[in-house]
GROMACS .gro file of C-alpha atoms in nm:
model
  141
    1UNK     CA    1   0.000   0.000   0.000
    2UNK     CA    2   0.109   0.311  -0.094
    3UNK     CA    3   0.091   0.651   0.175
    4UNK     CA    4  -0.170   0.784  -0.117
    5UNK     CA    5  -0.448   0.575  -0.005
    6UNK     CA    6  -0.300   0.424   0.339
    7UNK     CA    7  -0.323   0.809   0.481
    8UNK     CA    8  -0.655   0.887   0.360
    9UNK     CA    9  -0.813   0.536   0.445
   10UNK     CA   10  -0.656   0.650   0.859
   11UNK     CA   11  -0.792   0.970   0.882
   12UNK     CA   12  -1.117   0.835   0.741
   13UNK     CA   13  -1.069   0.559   1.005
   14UNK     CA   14  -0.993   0.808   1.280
   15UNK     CA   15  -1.270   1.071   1.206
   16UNK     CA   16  -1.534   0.750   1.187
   17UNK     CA   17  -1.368   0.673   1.547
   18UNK     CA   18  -1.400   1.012   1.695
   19UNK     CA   19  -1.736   1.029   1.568
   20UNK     CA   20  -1.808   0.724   1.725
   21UNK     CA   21  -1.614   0.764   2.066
   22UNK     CA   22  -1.829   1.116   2.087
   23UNK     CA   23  -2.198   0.953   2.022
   24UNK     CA   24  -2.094   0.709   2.300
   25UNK     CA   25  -1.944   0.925   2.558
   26UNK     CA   26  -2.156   1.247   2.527
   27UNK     CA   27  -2.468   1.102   2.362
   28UNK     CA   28  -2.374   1.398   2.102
   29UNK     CA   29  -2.321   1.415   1.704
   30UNK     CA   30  -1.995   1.508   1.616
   31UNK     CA   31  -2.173   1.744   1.359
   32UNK     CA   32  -1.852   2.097   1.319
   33UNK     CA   33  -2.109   2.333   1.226
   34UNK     CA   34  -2.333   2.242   1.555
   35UNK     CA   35  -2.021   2.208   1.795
   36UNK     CA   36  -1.898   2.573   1.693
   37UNK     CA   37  -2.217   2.710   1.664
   38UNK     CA   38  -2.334   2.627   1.971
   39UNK     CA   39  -2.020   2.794   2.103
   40UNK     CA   40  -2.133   3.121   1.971
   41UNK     CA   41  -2.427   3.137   2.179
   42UNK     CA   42  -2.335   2.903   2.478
   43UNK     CA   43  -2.557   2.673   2.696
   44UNK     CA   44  -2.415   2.649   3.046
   45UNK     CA   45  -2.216   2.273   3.112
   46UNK     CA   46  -2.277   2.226   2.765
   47UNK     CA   47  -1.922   2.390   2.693
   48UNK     CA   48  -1.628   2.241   2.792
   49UNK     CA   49  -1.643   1.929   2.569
   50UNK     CA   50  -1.719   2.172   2.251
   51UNK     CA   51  -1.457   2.385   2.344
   52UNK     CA   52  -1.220   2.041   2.392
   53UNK     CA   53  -1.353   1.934   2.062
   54UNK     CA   54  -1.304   2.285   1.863
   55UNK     CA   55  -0.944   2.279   2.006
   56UNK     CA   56  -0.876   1.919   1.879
   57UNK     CA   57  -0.958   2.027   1.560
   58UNK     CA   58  -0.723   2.350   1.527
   59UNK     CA   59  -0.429   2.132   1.693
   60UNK     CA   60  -0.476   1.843   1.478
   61UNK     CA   61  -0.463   2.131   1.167
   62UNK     CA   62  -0.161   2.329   1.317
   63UNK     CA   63   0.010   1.998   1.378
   64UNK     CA   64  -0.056   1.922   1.015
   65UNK     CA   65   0.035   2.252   0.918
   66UNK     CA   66   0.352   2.206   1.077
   67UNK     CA   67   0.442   1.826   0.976
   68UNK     CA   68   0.357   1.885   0.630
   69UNK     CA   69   0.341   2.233   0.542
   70UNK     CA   70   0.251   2.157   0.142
   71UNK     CA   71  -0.078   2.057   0.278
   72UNK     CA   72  -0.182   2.430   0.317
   73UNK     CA   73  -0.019   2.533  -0.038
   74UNK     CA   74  -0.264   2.815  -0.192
   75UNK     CA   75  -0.336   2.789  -0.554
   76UNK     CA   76  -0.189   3.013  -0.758
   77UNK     CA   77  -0.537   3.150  -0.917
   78UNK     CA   78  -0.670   3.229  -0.517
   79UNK     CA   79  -0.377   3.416  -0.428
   80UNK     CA   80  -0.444   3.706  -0.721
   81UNK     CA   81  -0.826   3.757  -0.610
   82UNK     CA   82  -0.956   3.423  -0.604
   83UNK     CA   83  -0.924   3.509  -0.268
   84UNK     CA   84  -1.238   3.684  -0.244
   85UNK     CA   85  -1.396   3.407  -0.432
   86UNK     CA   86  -1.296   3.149  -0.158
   87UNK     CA   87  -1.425   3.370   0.152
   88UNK     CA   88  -1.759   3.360  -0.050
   89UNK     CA   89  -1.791   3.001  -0.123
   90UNK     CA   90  -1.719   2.955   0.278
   91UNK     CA   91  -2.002   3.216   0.336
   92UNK     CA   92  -2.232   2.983   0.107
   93UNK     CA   93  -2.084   2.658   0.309
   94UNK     CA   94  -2.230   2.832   0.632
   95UNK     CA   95  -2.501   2.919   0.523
   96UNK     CA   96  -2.571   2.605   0.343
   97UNK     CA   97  -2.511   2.411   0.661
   98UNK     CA   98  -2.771   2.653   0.896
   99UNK     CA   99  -3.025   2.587   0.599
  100UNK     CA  100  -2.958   2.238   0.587
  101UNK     CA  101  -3.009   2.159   0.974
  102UNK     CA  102  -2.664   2.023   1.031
  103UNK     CA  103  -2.334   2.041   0.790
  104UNK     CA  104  -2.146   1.733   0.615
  105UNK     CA  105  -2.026   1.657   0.893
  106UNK     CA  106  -2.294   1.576   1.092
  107UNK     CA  107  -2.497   1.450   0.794
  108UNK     CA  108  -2.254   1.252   0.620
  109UNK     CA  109  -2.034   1.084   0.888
  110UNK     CA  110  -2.284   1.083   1.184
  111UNK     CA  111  -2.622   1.065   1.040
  112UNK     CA  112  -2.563   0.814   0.737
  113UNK     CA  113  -2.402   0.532   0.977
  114UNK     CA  114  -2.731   0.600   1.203
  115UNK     CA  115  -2.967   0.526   0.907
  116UNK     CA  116  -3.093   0.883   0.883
  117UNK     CA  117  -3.331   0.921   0.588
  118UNK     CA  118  -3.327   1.281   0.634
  119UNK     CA  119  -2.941   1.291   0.680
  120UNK     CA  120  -2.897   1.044   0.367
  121UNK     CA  121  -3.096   1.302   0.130
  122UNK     CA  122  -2.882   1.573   0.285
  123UNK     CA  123  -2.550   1.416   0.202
  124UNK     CA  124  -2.689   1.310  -0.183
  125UNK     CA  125  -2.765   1.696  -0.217
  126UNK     CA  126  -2.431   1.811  -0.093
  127UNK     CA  127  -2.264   1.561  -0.315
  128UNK     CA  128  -2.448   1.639  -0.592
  129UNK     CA  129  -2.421   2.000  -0.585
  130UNK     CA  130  -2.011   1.974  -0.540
  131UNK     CA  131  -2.050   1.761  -0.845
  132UNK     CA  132  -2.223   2.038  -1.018
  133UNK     CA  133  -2.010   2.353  -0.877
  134UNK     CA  134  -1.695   2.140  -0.991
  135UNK     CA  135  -1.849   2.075  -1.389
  136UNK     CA  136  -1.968   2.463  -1.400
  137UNK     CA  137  -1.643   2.574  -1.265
  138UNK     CA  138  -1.419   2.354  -1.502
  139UNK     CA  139  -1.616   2.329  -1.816
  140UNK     CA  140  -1.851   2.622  -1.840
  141UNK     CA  141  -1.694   2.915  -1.717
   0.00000   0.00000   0.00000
């Protein structure tokens, strides 16, 4: 096996894990755009483990950051004004996810290995319109 798939296939293994360890611990859905949202507007002892959990995830990216810096590369057509383009799309991604009752996270990891009907249609839709965004972007304009 080569460290192209064996890396991917880990972290895959180890966000299915987390996912998991969370559900079982807390009773909670390891769902980003609920854990740092619910930050913003904070429910007392409902804090620490999202705070634990929000940390996690900027070590585990600084620690990537710093282990493999190519990871974070920008492309060369964001760093002319592309830029703008990218705070945008995040925008959308937010606002997606608040529209959406739960991000692809939450959907797609948590909610699909539950059996979530409502999760399952979620994570088609997502897919589907990255597929779409992707074909319009390369091929159309």
């Amino acid at each position: 096996m080569t460290s192209s798939f064996l890396l991917p296939l880990l972290g895959g293994a180890l966000i299915g894990l987390s996912a998991s360890l969370l559900l079982l611990a807390n009773g909670r859905v390891a769902g980003i755009s609920g854990v740092v949202g619910s930050l913003l507007a904070p429910v007392r002892g409902d804090i620490a483990w999202r705070v634990l959990f929000f940390g996690g995830l900027l070590t585990g990216g600084l620690l990537l950051a710093w282990l493999r810096p190519g990871s974070f590369a920008v492309p060369a057509d964001l760093s002319s004004g592309g830029a703008l383009l990218l705070v945008v799309a995040g925008l959308l991604v937010g606002f997606g996810a608040r529209l959406g009752n739960g991000c692809t996270s939450g959907h797609g990891v948590c909610g699909i290995s539950r059996g979530s009907a409502r999760s399952i249609v979620a994570t088609l839709t997502f897919m589907a319109t990255g597929v779409l965004t992707v074909f319009l972007a390369r091929h159309v304009f």
